[in-house]
PDB file of C-alpha atoms in Angstrom:
ATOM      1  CA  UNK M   1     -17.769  -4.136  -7.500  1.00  0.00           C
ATOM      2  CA  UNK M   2     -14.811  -5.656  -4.953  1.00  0.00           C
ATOM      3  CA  UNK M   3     -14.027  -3.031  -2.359  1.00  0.00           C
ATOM      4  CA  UNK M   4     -10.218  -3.426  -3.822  1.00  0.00           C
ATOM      5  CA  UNK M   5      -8.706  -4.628  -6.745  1.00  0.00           C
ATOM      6  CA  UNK M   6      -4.935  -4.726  -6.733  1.00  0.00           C
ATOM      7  CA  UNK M   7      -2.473  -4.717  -9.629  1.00  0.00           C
ATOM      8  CA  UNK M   8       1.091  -4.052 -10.760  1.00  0.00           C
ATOM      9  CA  UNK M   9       3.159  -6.803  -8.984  1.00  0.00           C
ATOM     10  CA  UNK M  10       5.454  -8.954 -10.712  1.00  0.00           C
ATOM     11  CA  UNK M  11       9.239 -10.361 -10.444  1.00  0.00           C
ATOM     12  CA  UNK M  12      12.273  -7.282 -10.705  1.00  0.00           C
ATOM     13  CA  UNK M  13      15.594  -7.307 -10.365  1.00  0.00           C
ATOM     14  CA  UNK M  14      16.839  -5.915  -7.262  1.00  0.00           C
ATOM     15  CA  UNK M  15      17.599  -1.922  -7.374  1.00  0.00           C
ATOM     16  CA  UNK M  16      14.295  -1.671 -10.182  1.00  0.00           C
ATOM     17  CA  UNK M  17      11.441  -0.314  -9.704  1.00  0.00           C
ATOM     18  CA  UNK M  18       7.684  -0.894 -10.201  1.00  0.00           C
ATOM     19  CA  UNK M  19       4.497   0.666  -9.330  1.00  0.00           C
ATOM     20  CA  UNK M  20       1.481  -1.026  -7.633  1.00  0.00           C
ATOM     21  CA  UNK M  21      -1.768   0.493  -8.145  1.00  0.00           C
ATOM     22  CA  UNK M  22      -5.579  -0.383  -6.028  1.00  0.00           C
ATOM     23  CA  UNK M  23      -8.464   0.353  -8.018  1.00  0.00           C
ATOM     24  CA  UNK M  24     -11.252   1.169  -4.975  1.00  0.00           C
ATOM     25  CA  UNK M  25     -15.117   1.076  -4.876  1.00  0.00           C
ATOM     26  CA  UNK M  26     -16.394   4.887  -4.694  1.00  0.00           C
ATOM     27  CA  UNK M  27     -17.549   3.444  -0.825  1.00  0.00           C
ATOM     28  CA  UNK M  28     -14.046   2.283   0.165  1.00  0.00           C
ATOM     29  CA  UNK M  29     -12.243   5.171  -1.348  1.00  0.00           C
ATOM     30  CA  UNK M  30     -14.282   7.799   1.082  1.00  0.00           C
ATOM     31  CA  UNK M  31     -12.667   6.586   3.780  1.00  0.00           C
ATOM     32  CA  UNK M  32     -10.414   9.216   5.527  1.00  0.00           C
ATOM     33  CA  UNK M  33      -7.386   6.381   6.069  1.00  0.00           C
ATOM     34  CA  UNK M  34      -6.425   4.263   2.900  1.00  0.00           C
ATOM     35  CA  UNK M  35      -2.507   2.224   3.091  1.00  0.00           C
ATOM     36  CA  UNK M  36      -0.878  -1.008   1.843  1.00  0.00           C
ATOM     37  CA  UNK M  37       0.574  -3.997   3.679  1.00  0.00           C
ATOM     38  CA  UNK M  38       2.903  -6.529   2.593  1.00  0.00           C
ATOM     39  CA  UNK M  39       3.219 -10.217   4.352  1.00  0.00           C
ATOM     40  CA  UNK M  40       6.499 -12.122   3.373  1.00  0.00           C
ATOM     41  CA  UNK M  41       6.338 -15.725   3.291  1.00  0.00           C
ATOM     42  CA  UNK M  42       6.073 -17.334   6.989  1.00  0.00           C
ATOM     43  CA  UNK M  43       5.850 -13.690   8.500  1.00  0.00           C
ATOM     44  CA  UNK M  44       2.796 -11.546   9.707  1.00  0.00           C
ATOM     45  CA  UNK M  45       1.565  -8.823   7.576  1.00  0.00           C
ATOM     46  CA  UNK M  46       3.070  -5.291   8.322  1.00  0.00           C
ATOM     47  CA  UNK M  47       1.666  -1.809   7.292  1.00  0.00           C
ATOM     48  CA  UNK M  48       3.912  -0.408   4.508  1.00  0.00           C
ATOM     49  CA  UNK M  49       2.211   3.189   4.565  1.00  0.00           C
ATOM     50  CA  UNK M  50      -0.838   4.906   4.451  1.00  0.00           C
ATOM     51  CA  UNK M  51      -2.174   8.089   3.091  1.00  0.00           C
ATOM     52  CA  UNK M  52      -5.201  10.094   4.641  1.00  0.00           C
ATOM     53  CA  UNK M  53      -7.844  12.444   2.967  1.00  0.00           C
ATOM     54  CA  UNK M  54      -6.041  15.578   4.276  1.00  0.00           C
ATOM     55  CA  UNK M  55      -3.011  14.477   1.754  1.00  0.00           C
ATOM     56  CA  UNK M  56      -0.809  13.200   5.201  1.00  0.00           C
ATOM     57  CA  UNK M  57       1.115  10.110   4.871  1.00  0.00           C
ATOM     58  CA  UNK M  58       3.353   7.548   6.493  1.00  0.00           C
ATOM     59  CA  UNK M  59       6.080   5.177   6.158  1.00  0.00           C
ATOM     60  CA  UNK M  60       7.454   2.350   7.695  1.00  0.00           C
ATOM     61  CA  UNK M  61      10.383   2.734   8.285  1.00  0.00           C
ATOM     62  CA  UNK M  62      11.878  -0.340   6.351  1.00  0.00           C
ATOM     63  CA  UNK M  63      10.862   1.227   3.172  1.00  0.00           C
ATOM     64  CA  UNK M  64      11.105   5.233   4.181  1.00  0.00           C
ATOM     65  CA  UNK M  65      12.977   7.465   1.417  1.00  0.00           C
ATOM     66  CA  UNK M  66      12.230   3.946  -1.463  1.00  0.00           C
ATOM     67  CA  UNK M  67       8.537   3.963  -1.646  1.00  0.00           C
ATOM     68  CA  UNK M  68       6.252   6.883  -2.339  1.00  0.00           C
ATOM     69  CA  UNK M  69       2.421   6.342  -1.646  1.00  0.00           C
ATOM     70  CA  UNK M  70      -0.455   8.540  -3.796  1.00  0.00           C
ATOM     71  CA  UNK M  71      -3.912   8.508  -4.696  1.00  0.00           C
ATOM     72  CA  UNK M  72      -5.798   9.945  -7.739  1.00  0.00           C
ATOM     73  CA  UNK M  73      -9.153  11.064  -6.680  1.00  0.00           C
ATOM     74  CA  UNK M  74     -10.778  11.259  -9.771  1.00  0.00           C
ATOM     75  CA  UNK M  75      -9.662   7.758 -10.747  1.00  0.00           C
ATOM     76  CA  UNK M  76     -10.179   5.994  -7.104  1.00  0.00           C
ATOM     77  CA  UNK M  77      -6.907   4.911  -7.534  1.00  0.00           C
ATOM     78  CA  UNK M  78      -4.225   4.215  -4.793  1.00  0.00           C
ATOM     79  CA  UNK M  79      -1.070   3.664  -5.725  1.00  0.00           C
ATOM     80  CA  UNK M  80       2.344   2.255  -4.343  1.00  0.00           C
ATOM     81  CA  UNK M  81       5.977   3.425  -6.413  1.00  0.00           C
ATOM     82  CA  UNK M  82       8.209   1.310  -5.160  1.00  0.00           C
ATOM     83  CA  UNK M  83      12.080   2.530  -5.913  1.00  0.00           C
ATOM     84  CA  UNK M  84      15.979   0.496  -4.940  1.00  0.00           C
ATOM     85  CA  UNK M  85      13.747  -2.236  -4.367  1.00  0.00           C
ATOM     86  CA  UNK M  86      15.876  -5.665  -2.466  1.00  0.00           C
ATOM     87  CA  UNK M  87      15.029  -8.956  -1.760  1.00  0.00           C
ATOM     88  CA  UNK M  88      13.338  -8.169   1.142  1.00  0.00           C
ATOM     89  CA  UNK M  89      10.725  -6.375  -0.321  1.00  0.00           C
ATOM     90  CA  UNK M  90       9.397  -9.912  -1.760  1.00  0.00           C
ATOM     91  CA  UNK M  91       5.434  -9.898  -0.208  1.00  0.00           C
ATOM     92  CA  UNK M  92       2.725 -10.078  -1.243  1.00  0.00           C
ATOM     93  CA  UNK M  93       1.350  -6.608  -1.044  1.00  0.00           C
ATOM     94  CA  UNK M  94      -2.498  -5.686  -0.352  1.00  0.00           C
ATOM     95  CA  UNK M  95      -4.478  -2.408  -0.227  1.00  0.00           C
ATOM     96  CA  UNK M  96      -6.912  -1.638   2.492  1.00  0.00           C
ATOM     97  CA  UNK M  97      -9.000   0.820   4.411  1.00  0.00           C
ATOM     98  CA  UNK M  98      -7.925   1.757   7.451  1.00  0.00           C
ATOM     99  CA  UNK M  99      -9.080   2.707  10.909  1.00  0.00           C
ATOM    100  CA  UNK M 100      -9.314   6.044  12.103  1.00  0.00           C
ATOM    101  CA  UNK M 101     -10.166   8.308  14.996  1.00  0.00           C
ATOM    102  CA  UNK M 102     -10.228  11.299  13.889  1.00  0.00           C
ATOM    103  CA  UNK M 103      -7.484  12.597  12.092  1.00  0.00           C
ATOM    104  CA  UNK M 104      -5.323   9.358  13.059  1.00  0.00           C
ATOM    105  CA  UNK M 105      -4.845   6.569  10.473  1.00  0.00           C
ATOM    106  CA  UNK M 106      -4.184   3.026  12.393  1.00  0.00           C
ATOM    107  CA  UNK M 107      -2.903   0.253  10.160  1.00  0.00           C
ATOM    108  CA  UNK M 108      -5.882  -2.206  10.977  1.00  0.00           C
ATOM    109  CA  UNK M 109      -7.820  -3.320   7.688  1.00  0.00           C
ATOM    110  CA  UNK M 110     -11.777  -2.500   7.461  1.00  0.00           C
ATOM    111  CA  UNK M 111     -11.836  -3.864   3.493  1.00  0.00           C
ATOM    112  CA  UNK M 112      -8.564  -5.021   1.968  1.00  0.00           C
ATOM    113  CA  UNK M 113      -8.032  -6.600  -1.670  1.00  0.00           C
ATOM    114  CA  UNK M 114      -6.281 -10.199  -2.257  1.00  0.00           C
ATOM    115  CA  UNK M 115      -3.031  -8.609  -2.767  1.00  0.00           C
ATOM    116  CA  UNK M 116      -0.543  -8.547  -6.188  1.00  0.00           C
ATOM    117  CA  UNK M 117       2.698 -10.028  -5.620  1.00  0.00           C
ATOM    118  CA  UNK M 118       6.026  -8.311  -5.739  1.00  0.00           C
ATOM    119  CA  UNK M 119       9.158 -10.841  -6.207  1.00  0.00           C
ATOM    120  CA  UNK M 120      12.794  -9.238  -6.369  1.00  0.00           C
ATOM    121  CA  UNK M 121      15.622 -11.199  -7.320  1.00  0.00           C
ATOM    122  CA  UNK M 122      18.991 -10.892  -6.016  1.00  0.00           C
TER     123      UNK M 122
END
């Protein structure tokens, strides 16, 4: 089984929403730290959030108060609601595991999926 299978993306309107959801291996979904980036076209990829085992979460703040991250233990499943989306939320987003020391989450990949794109029109 991949590590991380991403799904949900597609093209909205701008102001929709959608939800992205990361189906993870039993493995990769142990790990304390789990979080999606997003790379736009021509730009490096960013951390969007991240959620950790102990139910603590963070946001960047580009997307703070529009996107809600969650996970459903019993389905290994991350997911990514995404809410007054705009044009600059086009990306291609991707689910990972991240690095941690101890309780801190750091948004550097250990396994990461290839991503489901999200395309908002004006």
């Amino acid at each position: 089984q991949a590590p991380l299978v991403e799904s949900g993306g597609r093209s909205v309107e701008g102001g929709g929403s959608l939800r992205l959801s990361c189906v993870a291996s039993a493995n990769t979904y142990s790990s304390y730290c789990l979080g999606w980036f997003r790379q736009r076209p021509g730009e490096e990829r960013e951390g969007v959030a991240f959620i950790d085992s102990d139910g603590y979460w963070n946001y960047a703040d580009s997307v703070k108060g529009r996107f809600t991250i969650s996970k459903d233990d019993a389905k290994r499943t991350l997911y990514l609601q995404m809410n007054s989306v705009n044009v600059q939320d086009t990306a291609l987003y991707t689910c990972a595991s991240l690095r941690s020391i101890g309780s801190s989450c750091f948004y550097e990949a250990i396994d990461a999926g290839r991503g489901t794109q999200v395309t908002v029109s004006s």
